[in-house]
Amino acid sequence: MIPDHELLKEIKAGSHTAMEVLVKRYYKPIYAFIYRKTGNKENAYDMTQDVFIKMLKHLPSYQERGSFKSWLYTLAVNHCHDQFRSKAFQASKMTEELGENRVSQGDSIPYIFEKNEKRKEVMGAILSLPSYQSDAIILKYYHDMKIREIAEIMDTNESTVKSRLRQGMEKLKAILQRSEEHVPSKKQSSRK
Amino acid sequence: MNLAVEQLTKRFGGHVAANEITGEFTKGVYGILGANGSGKTTLMRMLATVAHPTSGTISFNGVDIYELGDRYRDVIGYLPQHIGLYKNFTAEKFLLYIAALKGLDKRAAAVKVDELLELVGLAHVRKKKVGTFSGGMKQRIGIAQALLNDPRILIVDEPTSGLDPKERIRFRNLLSSISGERIVLLSTHIVSDIEFIAKEILILKEGRLIHKRSPRDLLETISGKVWLVQAAEHDLHQYQSHYKVGNIVRNEKGAELRIISDIPPSPTAKKAVPNLEDLYLHYFEEDLDAAAAQV
Amino acid sequence: MSRQKNNHQENEWIDWLSEYSIEYPDGEKIEDTIFALHAYVPERKKQRFLKKLPLIVQNAFHESLNMSRTFWAANLIHLMAGLLFVVYLGGDPFLSLFVLAPIPFIIGLLDVFRSRDEGMIELELSFRYSHSQVILARLGIVGAFNLACNLLLWSVFHLFAEPVLLMEMLIYWAVPYTLMIAMCLFLSLAFKSIFAAPVSLAMLFILGMAASQFDIDYKALPGPAWLAVFLAALFALYLEVNFIKRGRYHEFSR
């Protein structure tokens, strides 16, 4: 595998193939991160593209200080942050919540509903966290990152990351517990 | 951001200047304490790529610094213990020259030089030759050149030696104001230089890294070993030849001695709260005279 | 017991989190993104080695601005003295060039090794540009400028004094010149230039005097011998440049 910094050098020198290799390498993880931050397929798709555009635009002045991966995630974290604050996004989020379009095909109907309910519950829980807590949780549990890497990405120190993780997890676990207590009633409601 | 050294060793012939040093550095100030010949300078030279390790590795964000080459040198700023300035360059020209060697483009360099001359308080003497500068001014221009490339890693070797107390305080303040988002490695044999700004202190002795801990944890290692003893004048010598004696405060009954010892040096000895000076005495008793002479 | 319970809870928690699966876009849509990104790839630099070349030249040019006045003065004196001596005083152009030619180079070495000799090298080794490259750039300037001045003098002599033969150029200029600079460079590598320069100058004058005293014997040496000495001096210079490349001219190289 060609290391990132080699690819970056090639891209800086104008290589389109190197760009394709690099983007394919990171497309899915970056998309996954943004998707979990937004919970919306269309937004995640557009924002992922934006992040890679930003990466290429900043490449000429990019000084390799940390790993490229961390830098790319930093761009993603910041881009999500900027988007959430924008009015357009707030508006689109409102309409999104009204729609119901998450049923995938192939499973038996009752199971889907239960699965879908659970999924929405986790999504809702994560979306309900303050941005800096959900960033840390997503990077840790879905991207298997070390505290040190998260600190680098979020440009803070390790103890801050730890406390964000702790606070975030406490909130999530509280939601999890609440949902377990309500499991029977939820099942009923979903089967109706 | 992570700078890691592993099993770092440097031999000069039969002499081992640095012996299997292992440790990790992240954002913050690290104070490296050690006597002359403890391996401080050798360690810093290796971190600055000036000297090559005999064995062991140094890596920045997981990549060997020799593999990174000029990309690593791009992110470091180094102030060697003995910086030879081009004496007939003016402060400004000197910094511009260094900026060019560091690969800054002309416009960026001019802006940065202005900013740094201001920061280190030398803007008013920018057109003066550095040969005419005092020791403190030379160190300040030294730190300015180290900062030209806005380094992520700042390595300063004994920056306060040879400075008078006032200059030293000024330098300390300057250093804490620029430490921000960097890894700062600062070697010294003057404890007060790093007492309040170091995140961790490294203690080097005969090329080995004995401790790398926060100041508080380090003090913990000698807690219960610091004593205050009231001694009569004629007992002073006795104490000094048997114990590690730090501060001596004369009073009407003789003197109060500060002693580092595992056991109480006298039945009337009182325990004292350890400070970093005690720590230094504990590890570097033989060099204390030299250090005291400089304070 | 409690650890088991903890583990159990932890697993449950991970299970719960993993419910949040991803809906990835189709491969086609990913390709669309990549297509869009092509517009943002930096423009290809014309030819890479052409880009690198000006950097070295730039570097050399920048270094030349920092050459001391002594160096430029030495070159000027070299030119003036050469012209004066031959054109106005009718002196022997060969002997004058014998002695004058290497002087600016010898003086220039003071500038080349200045950073090492003034204790700046420890700092400069930590900089982006490799120090030996800087030394070589300076050496290049000193050498090139000196060579240019010499050729200028030769052409003036050739046109205004007397026609110059290739053989004479070899024995009165090429051989002593390369020999002297090879020796002075060697001394500079081994010691400080501030020592190497005067020693070299002294030797140069002694040799010059000797050559003028025993001019007939000097000229009588066979051509191949001259050529051999010339090539040997060039080879020595080559070795010295290699030495510099490997950084073997300062205390930190081990």
XYZ file of C-alpha atoms in Angstrom:
741
model
C 0.000 0.000 0.000
C 1.327 3.420 -0.907
C 1.537 5.504 2.275
C -0.679 8.581 2.515
C 2.157 11.067 2.454
C 3.423 9.648 -0.839
C -0.026 10.011 -2.336
C -0.281 13.558 -1.015
C 3.027 14.426 -2.609
C 1.766 13.019 -5.896
C -1.503 14.915 -5.642
C 0.329 18.140 -4.886
C 2.312 17.524 -8.050
C -0.954 17.183 -9.938
C -1.614 13.442 -10.030
C -5.286 12.606 -10.529
C -4.798 8.887 -10.012
C -3.234 9.479 -6.623
C -6.277 11.554 -5.674
C -8.602 8.693 -6.639
C -6.629 6.204 -4.595
C -6.594 8.473 -1.565
C -10.280 9.368 -1.724
C -11.305 5.741 -2.157
C -9.190 4.883 0.852
C -10.979 7.342 3.098
C -14.406 7.768 1.544
C -16.255 5.209 3.629
C -14.847 6.069 7.054
C -15.419 9.782 6.515
C -18.881 9.182 5.142
C -19.685 6.916 8.089
C -18.583 9.546 10.556
C -20.659 12.268 8.942
C -23.617 9.971 8.513
C -23.655 9.159 12.197
C -23.359 12.848 12.993
C -26.282 13.768 10.766
C -28.428 10.635 10.541
C -29.284 11.596 6.997
C -28.091 9.911 3.837
C -28.365 12.884 1.483
C -26.732 15.347 3.829
C -23.955 12.919 4.622
C -23.275 12.352 0.933
C -23.037 16.068 0.157
C -21.013 16.875 3.224
C -18.548 14.070 2.554
C -17.927 15.537 -0.856
C -17.446 18.978 0.707
C -14.886 17.604 3.149
C -12.814 16.099 0.346
C -13.041 19.325 -1.630
C -11.812 21.213 1.408
C -8.992 18.715 1.774
C -7.854 19.271 -1.813
C -8.187 23.027 -1.560
C -6.063 23.160 1.567
C -3.556 20.635 0.341
C -1.054 23.115 -1.147
C -0.627 24.800 2.217
C -0.952 21.600 4.224
C 2.015 20.977 6.489
C 2.140 17.394 7.626
C 2.124 17.888 11.326
C 0.046 14.976 12.447
C -1.107 12.043 10.396
C -3.123 12.831 7.293
C -5.949 10.687 8.610
C -6.290 12.846 11.708
C -6.236 15.984 9.639
C -8.981 14.656 7.372
C -11.120 13.745 10.362
C -10.501 17.197 11.794
C -11.842 18.676 8.564
C -14.879 16.414 8.861
C -15.501 17.311 12.496
C -15.226 21.018 11.741
C -17.364 20.789 8.653
C -20.159 19.059 10.570
C -19.868 21.686 13.233
C -20.181 24.505 10.681
C -23.122 22.813 8.980
C -25.066 22.296 12.181
C -24.876 25.963 12.877
C -26.101 26.965 9.436
C -29.758 27.861 9.106
C -30.300 25.820 5.970
C -29.313 22.705 7.813
C -31.597 23.386 10.716
C -34.465 23.770 8.296
C -33.708 20.579 6.393
C -33.470 18.710 9.655
C -36.998 19.758 10.524
C -38.469 18.352 7.324
C -36.355 15.219 7.632
C -37.803 14.381 10.997
C -41.292 14.387 9.541
C -40.486 11.814 6.893
C -40.388 8.057 7.497
C -38.074 6.442 4.981
C -35.779 4.117 6.813
C -37.343 0.732 6.146
C -34.904 -1.576 4.445
C -36.090 -4.610 2.572
C -35.710 -8.350 3.086
C -36.537 -8.932 6.745
C -39.851 -10.008 8.148
C -42.071 -7.086 8.908
C -42.301 -7.216 12.725
C -38.550 -7.680 13.038
C -37.877 -4.741 10.785
C -40.021 -2.530 12.859
C -38.347 -3.510 16.050
C -34.916 -3.185 14.487
C -35.835 0.106 12.958
C -37.177 1.419 16.215
C -33.990 0.494 18.006
C -31.880 2.046 15.319
C -33.835 5.254 15.459
C -33.515 5.230 19.189
C -29.703 5.019 19.089
C -29.561 7.593 16.331
C -31.789 9.907 18.260
C -29.741 9.417 21.390
C -26.484 10.208 19.637
C -27.970 13.191 17.849
C -29.245 14.474 21.165
C -25.724 14.763 22.564
C -23.786 18.004 22.355
C -21.619 17.950 19.268
C -18.291 17.584 21.067
C -19.556 14.574 23.014
C -20.985 12.776 20.007
C -17.768 13.445 18.054
C -15.736 11.723 20.756
C -18.164 8.807 21.143
C -18.451 8.146 17.418
C -14.691 8.250 16.909
C -14.106 5.970 19.872
C -16.823 3.335 19.411
C -17.466 3.303 15.691
C -14.006 4.201 14.418
C -12.003 2.379 17.080
C -9.763 5.330 17.724
C -7.424 5.811 20.618
C -7.923 8.683 23.024
C -4.727 10.239 21.733
C -5.961 10.213 18.138
C -9.293 11.701 19.140
C -7.507 14.428 21.053
C -5.443 15.199 17.974
C -8.490 15.310 15.743
C -10.501 17.470 18.099
C -7.455 19.597 18.854
C -7.676 19.219 22.583
C -5.934 17.208 25.263
C -6.527 13.639 26.319
C -8.138 14.397 29.630
C -10.747 16.580 27.931
C -11.510 13.768 25.517
C -11.867 11.352 28.395
C -14.286 13.583 30.209
C -16.316 14.170 27.034
C -16.496 10.421 26.522
C -17.521 9.846 30.096
C -20.226 12.485 30.057
C -21.513 11.337 26.697
C -21.616 7.722 27.748
C -23.451 8.531 30.936
C -26.126 10.274 28.941
C -26.373 7.470 26.419
C -26.527 4.815 29.099
C -29.283 6.687 30.831
C -31.228 6.674 27.572
C -30.474 2.985 27.089
C -31.755 2.157 30.551
C -34.891 4.167 30.078
C -35.595 2.377 26.824
C -35.088 -1.044 28.409
C -37.643 -0.231 31.032
C -40.079 0.643 28.313
C -39.389 -2.262 26.040
C -42.788 -3.985 26.360
C -44.799 -0.877 25.677
C -42.524 0.052 22.790
C -42.934 -3.350 21.185
C -46.636 -3.002 21.398
C -46.676 0.378 19.878
C -44.460 -0.713 17.038
C -46.691 -3.662 16.193
C -49.832 -1.766 16.005
C 0.811 15.238 18.246
C 3.201 12.782 19.697
C 6.963 12.580 19.875
C 8.307 9.280 21.088
C 11.806 8.088 21.814
C 12.541 4.441 22.283
C 15.660 2.814 23.628
C 17.577 5.842 22.461
C 21.299 5.340 22.886
C 24.303 7.406 21.880
C 27.857 6.222 22.290
C 31.021 8.190 21.725
C 33.688 5.527 21.587
C 33.456 3.806 24.938
C 31.459 6.571 26.567
C 27.692 6.167 26.698
C 26.230 9.656 26.600
C 22.610 8.543 26.397
C 21.571 5.139 27.585
C 18.374 3.477 26.384
C 16.144 6.482 26.938
C 12.455 5.765 26.389
C 9.590 8.187 26.731
C 6.721 9.977 25.055
C 5.970 13.655 24.686
C 2.721 15.381 23.869
C 1.610 19.017 23.955
C 3.101 20.820 26.933
C 6.359 21.821 28.561
C 8.845 19.187 29.625
C 11.697 20.137 31.888
C 14.827 18.086 31.539
C 16.907 18.218 34.674
C 20.407 16.936 34.933
C 23.923 17.868 35.830
C 26.586 18.622 33.260
C 27.378 15.435 31.403
C 24.082 13.793 32.299
C 23.162 13.416 28.645
C 20.739 16.345 28.376
C 22.515 17.977 25.487
C 23.039 14.687 23.690
C 19.342 13.874 23.985
C 18.343 17.271 22.669
C 20.793 17.114 19.799
C 19.351 13.805 18.753
C 15.832 15.216 18.921
C 16.995 18.116 16.755
C 18.563 15.671 14.241
C 21.939 17.270 14.821
C 23.391 14.081 16.283
C 22.454 10.616 15.117
C 21.575 7.977 17.674
C 23.828 4.943 17.893
C 20.726 2.837 18.374
C 17.065 3.309 19.202
C 14.429 5.378 17.438
C 12.745 8.752 17.569
C 9.335 9.010 15.957
C 6.944 11.867 15.364
C 3.302 10.822 15.133
C 4.480 7.279 14.653
C 6.936 7.944 11.814
C 10.695 7.767 12.254
C 12.112 11.279 12.155
C 14.928 10.289 9.839
C 12.364 8.966 7.433
C 10.509 12.283 7.692
C 13.782 14.139 7.092
C 13.167 17.750 6.130
C 9.476 17.346 6.879
C 10.472 16.756 10.480
C 12.983 19.594 10.477
C 10.147 21.784 9.221
C 8.241 21.319 12.464
C 11.077 21.774 14.931
C 12.683 24.828 16.405
C 16.010 24.353 18.108
C 18.055 26.585 20.341
C 21.389 24.951 21.064
C 23.218 25.638 24.269
C 25.961 27.492 22.450
C 24.538 29.465 19.603
C 27.176 31.185 17.554
C 25.559 34.241 16.044
C 27.006 35.958 12.999
C 28.298 38.886 14.917
C 28.247 41.484 12.173
C 24.696 40.741 11.082
C 22.000 42.984 12.457
C 19.236 41.325 14.470
C 16.858 41.687 11.577
C 19.229 40.440 8.920
C 20.211 37.507 11.069
C 16.603 36.389 11.451
C 15.902 36.881 7.751
C 18.933 34.802 6.924
C 17.836 32.001 9.244
C 14.316 32.199 7.822
C 15.733 31.587 4.356
C 17.686 28.586 5.589
C 14.507 27.256 7.151
C 12.795 27.519 3.793
C 10.358 30.367 4.502
C 9.487 32.436 1.489
C 10.526 36.054 1.493
C 7.244 37.730 2.304
C 6.302 35.281 5.033
C 9.765 35.704 6.511
C 9.543 39.493 6.687
C 6.191 39.322 8.484
C 7.370 36.641 10.872
C 10.603 38.445 11.685
C 8.683 41.612 12.562
C 6.317 39.704 14.755
C 9.046 37.830 16.588
C 11.275 40.846 17.160
C 8.252 42.390 18.807
C 7.529 39.273 20.847
C 11.023 38.954 22.264
C 11.310 42.684 22.874
C 14.094 43.399 20.410
C 12.165 45.480 17.886
C 13.952 48.659 18.964
C 17.386 47.168 18.295
C 16.544 45.417 15.046
C 19.174 47.387 13.149
C 21.883 46.789 15.729
C 24.539 44.158 15.229
C 24.036 41.036 17.282
C 27.692 41.151 18.280
C 26.827 44.077 20.546
C 24.001 42.264 22.348
C 23.976 41.237 26.017
C 23.662 37.564 26.989
C 19.941 37.900 27.601
C 19.376 39.618 24.274
C 21.325 36.909 22.483
C 19.163 34.237 24.081
C 16.062 36.149 23.050
C 17.188 36.364 19.471
C 18.015 32.691 19.797
C 14.476 31.869 20.811
C 13.154 34.110 18.049
C 15.049 32.172 15.393
C 13.737 28.913 16.855
C 10.175 30.189 16.462
C 10.525 31.449 12.879
C 8.940 28.375 11.344
C 6.212 28.239 14.002
C 7.471 24.860 15.196
C 5.294 22.176 16.745
C 8.293 20.996 18.691
C 10.524 23.488 20.445
C 13.829 22.230 21.777
C 15.813 24.600 23.976
C 19.022 23.536 25.621
C 20.038 25.371 28.800
C 18.523 28.648 27.651
C 18.973 30.399 30.965
C 22.561 29.599 31.772
C 24.626 32.730 31.869
C 21.627 34.996 32.328
C 21.248 37.269 35.315
C 18.180 36.682 37.514
C 16.162 39.462 35.951
C 16.852 38.229 32.451
C 16.028 34.734 33.547
C 12.586 35.728 34.789
C 11.936 37.565 31.574
C 12.979 34.546 29.570
C 10.787 32.240 31.639
C 7.774 34.444 31.032
C 8.509 34.537 27.339
C 8.734 30.784 27.242
C 5.465 30.174 29.016
C 3.730 32.628 26.703
C 4.816 30.721 23.604
C 4.455 27.183 24.861
C 0.757 26.950 23.909
C 0.134 24.343 21.280
C 3.614 22.918 21.164
C 5.771 20.252 22.633
C 8.425 22.217 24.480
C 11.543 20.446 25.689
C 13.659 22.565 27.947
C 16.813 21.429 29.629
C 18.235 23.194 32.603
C 19.990 22.629 35.832
C 18.108 25.428 37.498
C 14.976 24.063 39.092
C 13.138 27.333 39.325
C 13.201 27.626 35.520
C 10.642 24.891 35.166
C 8.998 24.646 38.558
C 5.747 26.227 37.520
C 5.567 25.630 33.809
C 6.552 22.002 33.365
C 3.912 19.393 32.732
C 6.479 16.727 33.390
C 10.032 16.675 34.596
C 12.637 14.293 33.282
C 15.587 13.494 35.452
C 18.691 12.377 33.647
C 21.709 10.984 35.356
C 24.765 9.558 33.643
C 22.872 9.163 30.403
C 19.942 7.332 31.926
C 16.403 8.569 32.331
C 15.635 8.012 36.006
C 12.272 9.702 36.215
C 9.679 11.176 33.907
C 6.768 12.381 35.965
C 4.688 15.374 36.850
C 6.345 17.685 39.378
C 3.846 16.610 42.008
C 4.469 12.906 41.500
C 8.176 13.537 41.574
C 7.938 15.322 44.895
C 5.980 12.354 46.144
C 9.102 10.230 45.635
C 10.977 12.155 48.310
C 8.097 12.857 50.616
C 9.068 12.051 54.207
C 12.745 12.439 53.406
C 13.095 16.166 53.911
C 13.920 17.367 57.403
C 14.449 20.630 59.202
C 17.106 20.438 61.853
C 18.130 23.088 64.339
C 21.861 22.734 64.768
C 24.458 24.468 66.859
C 27.277 26.200 65.034
C 29.866 23.534 65.931
C 27.657 20.688 64.648
C 27.244 22.199 61.204
C 30.257 20.541 59.743
C 29.247 17.189 61.198
C 25.876 17.379 59.464
C 27.337 18.512 56.191
C 29.725 15.613 55.981
C 27.075 13.004 56.830
C 23.973 14.266 55.085
C 22.780 16.026 51.985
C 22.308 19.515 53.306
C 20.372 22.055 51.312
C 19.407 25.430 52.618
C 21.155 26.755 55.704
C 19.418 29.574 57.531
C 21.520 31.182 60.250
C 19.780 32.164 63.435
C 20.701 33.137 66.977
C 21.020 29.497 68.134
C 23.233 28.480 65.234
C 21.443 27.500 62.067
C 18.438 25.714 60.688
C 19.414 23.078 58.156
C 17.344 21.536 55.433
C 18.437 17.923 55.110
C 17.488 15.128 52.723
C 17.718 11.779 54.442
C 15.839 8.483 54.594
C 16.019 8.486 58.385
C 15.638 11.457 60.741
C 19.077 13.083 61.013
C 18.425 13.947 64.655
C 15.755 13.127 67.253
C 14.506 16.678 67.131
C 14.315 16.854 63.325
C 11.011 18.050 61.928
C 9.570 16.809 58.636
C 9.277 19.408 55.908
C 7.220 19.586 52.733
C 9.548 18.716 49.845
C 10.126 21.192 47.050
C 11.917 20.863 43.742
C 15.161 22.217 45.141
C 15.169 19.297 47.571
C 14.527 16.988 44.683
C 17.468 18.344 42.800
C 19.652 17.990 45.872
C 18.459 14.425 46.287
C 19.477 13.454 42.786
C 22.385 15.748 42.084
C 24.012 16.503 45.399
C 27.463 16.709 43.925
C 26.445 19.396 41.464
C 24.575 21.586 43.834
C 27.482 23.890 44.428
C 27.745 24.574 40.759
C 24.026 25.236 40.506
C 24.019 27.447 43.565
C 26.815 29.485 42.115
C 24.615 30.264 39.122
C 21.444 31.187 40.967
C -19.710 -11.679 39.791
C -19.689 -7.953 39.451
C -17.061 -8.098 36.729
C -19.243 -10.504 34.788
C -22.075 -8.153 35.209
C -19.929 -5.284 33.988
C -18.874 -7.268 30.959
C -22.419 -8.112 30.269
C -23.430 -4.496 30.508
C -20.571 -3.451 28.308
C -21.580 -5.956 25.651
C -25.141 -4.834 25.813
C -24.002 -1.261 25.399
C -21.885 -2.110 22.373
C -24.766 -4.100 20.908
C -27.042 -1.196 21.433
C -24.639 1.207 19.746
C -24.108 -1.122 16.811
C -27.777 -0.866 15.951
C -26.908 2.426 14.352
C -25.902 1.069 10.973
C -24.818 3.086 7.960
C -26.623 3.500 4.681
C -23.800 3.972 2.213
C -24.389 5.668 -1.127
C -24.221 3.563 -4.304
C -20.871 2.987 -5.917
C -22.036 5.188 -8.740
C -22.637 8.122 -6.458
C -19.196 7.695 -4.930
C -17.776 7.796 -8.446
C -19.707 11.028 -8.993
C -18.009 12.543 -6.003
C -14.598 11.459 -7.230
C -15.402 12.923 -10.623
C -16.310 16.216 -9.027
C -13.092 16.174 -7.042
C -10.918 16.032 -10.155
C -11.545 19.740 -10.596
C -9.787 20.430 -7.303
C -6.563 18.507 -7.890
C -3.694 21.017 -8.031
C -2.395 21.737 -11.511
C 0.421 19.565 -12.694
C 3.759 21.251 -12.407
C 5.414 21.522 -15.790
C 8.468 19.364 -15.224
C 9.548 18.408 -11.831
C 13.279 18.638 -12.209
C 12.903 22.081 -13.731
C 11.105 23.149 -10.603
C 13.876 21.791 -8.445
C 16.638 23.406 -10.390
C 15.636 27.013 -9.731
C 15.444 26.167 -6.032
C 19.123 25.293 -5.978
C 19.925 28.335 -8.080
C 17.732 30.459 -5.851
C 19.492 29.044 -2.875
C 22.862 29.772 -4.424
C 21.766 33.270 -5.361
C 20.562 33.898 -1.849
C 23.808 32.603 -0.453
C 25.713 34.890 -2.786
C 23.976 37.891 -1.251
C 25.341 36.814 2.064
C 28.920 36.484 0.934
C 31.086 38.848 2.865
C 32.564 41.991 1.360
C 35.982 40.426 1.711
C 35.066 37.832 -0.873
C 33.894 40.354 -3.452
C 36.868 42.563 -2.717
C 39.221 39.645 -3.297
C 37.635 39.015 -6.681
C 37.834 42.631 -7.669
C 41.464 42.918 -6.661
C 42.178 39.723 -8.534
C 40.751 41.158 -11.736
C 42.299 44.591 -11.359
C 45.714 43.289 -10.414
C 45.695 40.834 -13.285
C 44.849 43.517 -15.822
C 47.183 46.108 -14.395
C 50.111 43.789 -14.201
C 49.857 42.453 -17.711
C 48.276 45.182 -19.776
C 49.927 48.232 -18.248
C 53.116 46.929 -16.703
C 53.829 44.350 -19.383
C 54.405 41.584 -16.836
C 54.390 37.899 -17.600
C 50.733 36.914 -17.852
C 51.421 33.302 -17.048
C 53.209 33.859 -13.822
C 50.782 36.508 -12.708
C 47.868 34.180 -13.237
C 49.746 31.382 -11.573
C 49.763 33.383 -8.379
C 46.565 35.388 -8.684
C 44.084 32.804 -9.897
C 43.407 30.851 -6.705
C 43.350 33.830 -4.336
C 39.632 34.648 -4.487
C 38.826 30.998 -4.002
C 41.027 30.734 -0.964
C 39.478 33.861 0.530
C 36.032 32.594 -0.435
C 36.462 29.468 1.623
C 36.286 31.666 4.692
C 32.707 32.405 3.714
C 31.911 28.860 2.716
C 32.761 27.441 6.110
C 31.746 30.480 8.091
C 28.802 28.821 9.811
C 30.972 25.970 10.992
C 33.824 28.201 12.049
C 31.615 30.657 13.892
C 29.767 27.966 15.827
C 26.496 28.218 13.929
C 26.596 24.728 12.566
C 24.783 23.005 15.397
C 21.844 25.276 14.782
C 22.010 25.089 11.007
C 22.021 21.315 11.066
C 18.512 21.454 12.505
C 17.180 23.442 9.558
C 15.178 22.295 6.628
C 17.921 22.587 4.030
C 20.640 20.088 4.605
C 23.741 21.875 5.713
C 26.040 20.126 3.270
C 23.812 21.368 0.442
C 24.282 24.898 1.696
C 28.041 24.413 1.868
C 28.075 23.004 -1.653
C 25.943 25.872 -2.924
C 28.391 28.361 -1.479
C 31.309 26.390 -2.831
C 29.625 26.425 -6.217
C 29.295 30.208 -6.171
C 32.863 30.769 -5.091
C 34.177 28.325 -7.662
C 32.014 29.482 -10.545
C 32.685 33.139 -9.958
C 36.391 32.559 -9.639
C 36.447 30.499 -12.803
C 34.558 33.191 -14.684
C 37.023 35.853 -13.573
C 39.951 33.691 -14.620
C 38.541 33.004 -18.046
C 37.916 36.698 -18.477
C 41.531 37.453 -17.649
C 42.754 34.761 -20.025
C 40.740 36.107 -22.892
C 41.988 39.617 -22.239
C 45.561 38.361 -22.265
C 44.938 36.350 -25.343
C 43.541 39.299 -27.233
C 45.660 42.155 -25.948
C 48.935 40.698 -24.691
C 50.019 37.519 -26.375
C 48.227 34.470 -27.811
C 47.794 31.759 -25.229
C 48.587 28.138 -25.952
C 46.648 25.323 -24.418
C 49.784 23.818 -22.947
C 50.665 27.054 -21.241
C 47.197 27.312 -19.829
C 47.620 23.846 -18.428
C 50.951 24.294 -16.744
C 50.600 27.889 -15.569
C 47.004 27.877 -14.656
C 45.005 24.659 -14.655
C 47.541 22.613 -12.707
C 48.586 25.087 -10.020
C 45.034 26.370 -9.728
C 43.355 23.018 -9.155
C 46.201 21.849 -6.983
C 45.940 24.905 -4.755
C 42.195 24.845 -4.346
C 42.231 21.101 -3.699
C 44.805 21.618 -1.002
C 43.099 24.618 0.543
C 39.770 22.820 0.558
C 41.420 19.874 2.224
C 42.867 22.125 4.907
C 39.477 23.763 5.376
C 37.810 20.417 5.851
C 40.390 19.291 8.345
C 40.869 22.565 10.186
C 39.238 25.948 10.356
C 39.318 28.082 7.217
C 40.835 30.902 9.152
C 43.894 28.664 9.435
C 43.635 27.095 5.977
C 43.470 30.374 4.076
C 46.749 31.997 5.216
C 48.644 28.710 5.011
C 47.430 28.229 1.462
C 48.265 31.791 0.491
C 51.776 31.407 1.861
C 52.309 28.198 -0.063
C 50.958 29.794 -3.187
C 53.494 32.590 -3.069
C 56.353 30.227 -2.362
C 55.347 28.083 -5.325
C 54.937 31.142 -7.501
C 58.383 32.404 -6.604
C 59.891 28.995 -7.211
C 58.222 28.687 -10.601
C 59.505 32.078 -11.713
C 63.036 31.306 -10.489
C 63.268 27.956 -12.198
C 61.085 28.734 -15.137
C 63.103 26.708 -17.624
C 63.136 23.548 -15.559
C 59.486 24.027 -14.806
C 58.539 24.131 -18.459
C 60.722 21.130 -19.249
C 58.490 18.633 -17.478
C 56.748 16.375 -20.009
C 53.124 17.006 -20.988
C 51.658 13.735 -19.728
C 53.104 14.450 -16.294
C 51.225 17.761 -16.195
C 48.063 16.086 -17.317
C 48.446 13.419 -14.647
C 48.879 16.016 -11.903
C 45.903 17.950 -13.221
C 43.672 14.869 -13.211
C 44.888 13.892 -9.756
C 43.964 17.343 -8.443
C 40.535 17.103 -10.036
C 40.052 13.690 -8.476
C 41.038 15.078 -5.083
C 38.448 17.830 -5.506
C 35.849 15.247 -6.382
C 36.646 13.280 -3.234
C 36.410 16.433 -1.164
C 33.009 17.342 -2.550
C 31.858 13.837 -1.707
C 33.168 14.307 1.783
C 31.074 17.433 2.132
C 28.030 15.661 0.756
C 28.353 13.070 3.457
C 28.689 15.791 6.058
C 32.218 14.812 7.052
C 33.418 18.314 7.747
C 32.070 18.959 11.201
C 32.111 17.510 14.678
C 28.531 16.221 14.573
C 29.028 13.828 11.710
C 29.682 10.796 13.880
